[in-house]
XYZ file of C-alpha atoms in Angstrom:
278
model
C -3.108 9.260 7.265
C -0.980 10.654 10.395
C -2.515 13.007 12.022
C 0.773 15.709 11.828
C 2.518 17.693 14.377
C 2.202 21.631 13.453
C 5.378 23.113 12.687
C 6.957 25.914 15.087
C 6.242 28.731 12.719
C 9.514 30.186 13.023
C 11.692 26.818 10.953
C 8.694 26.127 8.760
C 7.675 28.766 5.596
C 3.422 28.109 5.392
C 2.165 26.423 2.777
C -1.086 26.577 0.673
C -2.791 24.116 1.602
C -4.332 23.503 -2.075
C -1.019 23.366 -3.719
C 0.273 20.433 -2.227
C 0.124 17.299 -5.331
C -1.854 14.418 -4.357
C -0.107 12.001 -6.151
C -0.629 8.410 -7.554
C 0.068 5.812 -5.108
C -0.830 1.789 -4.077
C -0.505 -0.308 -0.797
C -0.520 -4.307 -1.251
C -1.992 -6.615 1.618
C 0.193 -9.911 1.603
C -2.167 -12.131 3.391
C -2.078 -16.037 5.065
C -3.665 -18.811 6.752
C -2.989 -18.008 10.084
C -0.113 -20.544 11.258
C -1.814 -21.550 14.834
C -4.367 -23.375 13.350
C -7.131 -21.756 14.040
C -9.022 -19.708 12.230
C -8.669 -16.934 10.598
C -6.165 -15.016 7.758
C -2.333 -12.983 8.976
C -1.664 -10.228 6.960
C 2.035 -8.909 6.722
C 3.237 -5.675 8.094
C 5.997 -3.056 7.989
C 6.931 -0.480 10.577
C 8.002 3.020 8.571
C 11.278 4.341 10.164
C 11.648 7.186 12.089
C 13.418 9.506 9.550
C 10.118 8.569 7.156
C 9.028 12.121 5.553
C 5.710 10.646 5.500
C 4.182 8.389 8.243
C 7.132 7.961 10.041
C 6.768 5.217 13.005
C 3.620 3.931 11.565
C 3.437 0.126 10.997
C 1.493 -0.062 7.556
C 1.266 -2.429 4.196
C 3.894 -2.580 1.460
C 2.901 -0.035 -0.687
C 4.609 3.487 -1.911
C 4.053 6.240 -5.101
C 2.874 5.123 -8.568
C 6.243 5.594 -10.382
C 6.215 7.059 -14.622
C 8.308 3.430 -14.929
C 5.474 1.484 -13.775
C 2.963 3.002 -16.692
C 6.358 2.552 -19.590
C 4.510 1.196 -22.840
C 5.985 -1.994 -22.571
C 5.486 -3.407 -19.142
C 1.259 -4.856 -20.981
C 3.148 -7.824 -22.496
C 5.467 -8.733 -18.879
C 1.757 -8.822 -17.222
C -1.113 -11.309 -16.999
C -4.708 -11.650 -15.864
C -5.477 -7.441 -16.682
C -4.998 -5.618 -18.837
C -4.860 -1.491 -18.740
C -8.482 -1.116 -20.619
C -9.861 -3.241 -17.370
C -7.553 -2.413 -14.514
C -8.914 1.735 -15.580
C -12.672 1.006 -15.692
C -11.865 -0.999 -11.942
C -10.240 1.944 -10.855
C -12.946 4.378 -12.355
C -10.316 5.857 -14.478
C -9.446 6.943 -18.254
C -6.509 5.202 -18.940
C -3.414 3.618 -16.880
C -4.625 1.743 -14.618
C -2.069 -1.550 -15.399
C -0.130 0.809 -13.504
C -0.980 1.287 -10.064
C -1.383 -2.919 -10.220
C 2.550 -3.516 -11.216
C 3.642 -0.501 -8.391
C 2.102 -2.204 -6.345
C 4.086 -5.735 -7.246
C 7.142 -3.317 -7.806
C 6.471 -1.797 -4.584
C 6.020 -5.037 -2.510
C 9.314 -6.200 -4.080
C 11.285 -3.991 -2.602
C 9.884 -3.994 0.782
C 9.356 -6.841 1.612
C 11.218 -8.609 -1.157
C 8.350 -10.282 -2.436
C 7.395 -10.871 -5.954
C 4.107 -11.775 -7.939
C 5.900 -13.103 -10.504
C 6.514 -15.926 -12.014
C 8.828 -17.479 -15.527
C 7.244 -17.262 -18.636
C 8.698 -20.864 -19.086
C 7.586 -22.166 -15.827
C 9.598 -23.663 -13.198
C 10.138 -22.719 -10.336
C 10.965 -18.473 -9.209
C 14.873 -17.770 -8.370
C 15.488 -14.522 -6.862
C 18.288 -12.177 -6.218
C 18.282 -10.010 -3.250
C 20.901 -7.617 -5.052
C 17.527 -7.017 -7.285
C 14.824 -6.510 -4.878
C 17.574 -3.357 -3.747
C 18.662 -2.048 -7.226
C 14.550 -1.458 -8.553
C 14.407 0.463 -5.269
C 17.434 2.332 -6.096
C 16.374 2.663 -9.557
C 19.699 1.197 -11.413
C 16.822 -1.769 -12.833
C 13.685 -1.487 -13.525
C 11.589 -4.125 -13.032
C 10.216 -4.271 -17.175
C 14.489 -4.967 -17.666
C 14.338 -7.625 -14.169
C 11.513 -9.544 -16.743
C 12.964 -9.007 -20.047
C 16.668 -9.804 -18.112
C 14.792 -13.314 -16.391
C 11.383 -14.060 -19.264
C 9.374 -13.192 -16.159
C 5.910 -12.274 -15.577
C 3.597 -10.155 -13.503
C 0.036 -12.493 -12.148
C -2.033 -9.523 -11.790
C -5.364 -12.347 -11.631
C -5.498 -12.760 -7.776
C -4.603 -9.205 -6.977
C -8.019 -6.734 -6.050
C -8.415 -3.317 -5.615
C -10.109 -2.978 -2.811
C -9.708 0.023 -1.600
C -9.531 4.472 -2.014
C -8.232 7.107 0.505
C -6.830 10.269 -0.721
C -4.849 11.883 1.920
C -6.701 15.016 4.162
C -6.696 18.693 2.638
C -3.410 20.303 5.039
C -0.922 17.379 4.827
C 2.190 18.666 3.812
C 1.942 14.973 1.621
C -1.249 13.858 0.026
C -1.406 10.471 -1.782
C -4.303 9.044 -3.921
C -3.637 5.794 -2.548
C -5.449 1.596 -3.653
C -4.973 -1.013 -1.367
C -4.991 -4.366 -2.702
C -5.244 -8.337 -1.529
C -2.668 -10.692 -2.865
C -2.346 -13.974 -1.112
C 1.077 -14.744 -0.796
C 3.278 -16.941 -3.005
C 3.933 -20.350 -0.964
C 7.343 -20.178 -2.507
C 8.937 -16.816 -0.526
C 8.755 -15.207 2.617
C 8.751 -11.481 3.260
C 11.384 -9.453 5.494
C 11.123 -5.897 5.968
C 14.110 -3.586 3.912
C 15.857 -2.307 6.735
C 15.938 0.986 4.863
C 12.594 2.170 4.510
C 10.991 -0.198 7.579
C 12.731 -1.380 9.965
C 10.714 -4.233 11.513
C 7.833 -6.831 10.013
C 5.264 -8.790 11.650
C 2.913 -11.852 10.779
C -0.419 -10.469 12.634
C -4.428 -11.466 12.991
C -6.034 -8.431 12.250
C -8.014 -8.273 14.885
C -4.588 -8.486 17.429
C -2.998 -5.875 14.932
C -6.268 -3.599 16.052
C -6.351 -4.411 19.956
C -2.601 -3.680 19.733
C -3.445 -0.072 17.803
C -5.727 -0.106 20.773
C -3.569 -0.420 23.234
C -0.749 2.170 21.768
C 1.383 -0.706 20.487
C 1.195 -0.233 16.983
C 0.670 3.130 15.636
C -1.258 3.224 12.277
C -3.253 5.713 10.099
C -6.643 4.973 9.502
C -6.531 3.946 6.253
C -4.752 0.756 7.566
C -7.272 -0.066 9.691
C -9.499 0.019 8.053
C -8.517 -2.705 6.033
C -7.627 -4.958 8.744
C -11.386 -4.315 9.620
C -12.085 -6.113 5.505
C -9.580 -9.104 6.426
C -10.672 -9.964 10.105
C -13.798 -11.762 9.720
C -12.615 -14.108 7.182
C -11.410 -18.022 8.334
C -9.149 -18.105 6.010
C -7.239 -16.078 3.435
C -8.689 -17.108 0.258
C -11.580 -16.500 1.807
C -10.214 -12.946 2.296
C -9.258 -13.069 -1.565
C -13.257 -14.363 -2.798
C -14.038 -11.468 -0.692
C -11.285 -8.985 -2.160
C -13.361 -9.845 -5.754
C -16.433 -9.051 -5.313
C -15.085 -6.110 -4.130
C -17.001 -3.253 -6.993
C -15.919 0.634 -7.755
C -15.145 1.433 -3.918
C -15.818 4.863 -2.878
C -13.244 7.146 -2.221
C -12.503 7.723 1.896
C -11.521 12.093 1.812
C -10.656 12.168 5.219
C -10.577 15.910 7.050
C -8.304 17.365 9.486
C -9.706 19.211 12.927
C -7.905 21.902 14.222
C -9.493 24.327 16.784
C -9.817 28.198 16.812
C -5.964 28.767 17.223
C -5.499 26.458 14.238
C -3.716 23.721 15.430
C -4.508 20.125 14.486
C -6.602 18.379 17.122
C -7.636 14.916 15.244
C -8.781 13.667 12.375
C -13.308 13.361 10.934
C -14.512 11.115 8.684
C -17.214 10.944 6.268
C -20.697 10.386 8.363
C -19.108 12.631 11.382
C -21.018 14.778 12.708
C -18.311 18.252 12.154
C -17.560 16.431 8.789
C -19.493 18.299 6.002
C -18.047 21.961 7.869
C -14.881 21.309 7.350
C -12.743 22.151 4.857
């Protein structure tokens, strides 16, 4: 959640913050054991293009909006390890929870080129780079890909760990669920050179150090989830901790403004001024 620049009143028509829709979104942290042999995990991060309408230039995890196709009626038969009732209960919603896991898998494939799936009959997964781009431009849906190649989406090792809502006052707002999963052994992620223009594997502590030094721009939810990953000595330990997370609280930051209405920062729950802000 970035601190937006205040737009010029001469160039932008003011909007009513209460009318900005809050769109559902899903983000997934891909983790692996650190390759240098020392204890710890690495997480895959992407830098969004400077032209992005939200989070421009920020380092993020693969993710995006939950689309209608993610909740398609026939997606469930291609899913393993989770059904809509269980998914919805974990998210604290009445129905439609499975779509968040599906969106996390779809966005991971679109933005990082990693597909959390396997052939129903067993054996290695064969991926085509054009499938990734066709799903991104909606000329191919995830359901159609699963049907064509008889794939099963494995949801059993993707864990829900965090929940954030973009502050009131942003021009785009998202109700985002964060997930964590381990990188499949036979795949290697890479940014798409469209929505994302750079990628790296990094230890959470190093990413936070680089953010503090001004070398990586990040939003508060990204930093919070890096702190969740930081203490774990292996990817397996991080996933074991993620599996124990139940009903994570929804975090709703608030925008700080000065007497003239200019944005000066973000207040988090627990800050002294949080309850006094809109």
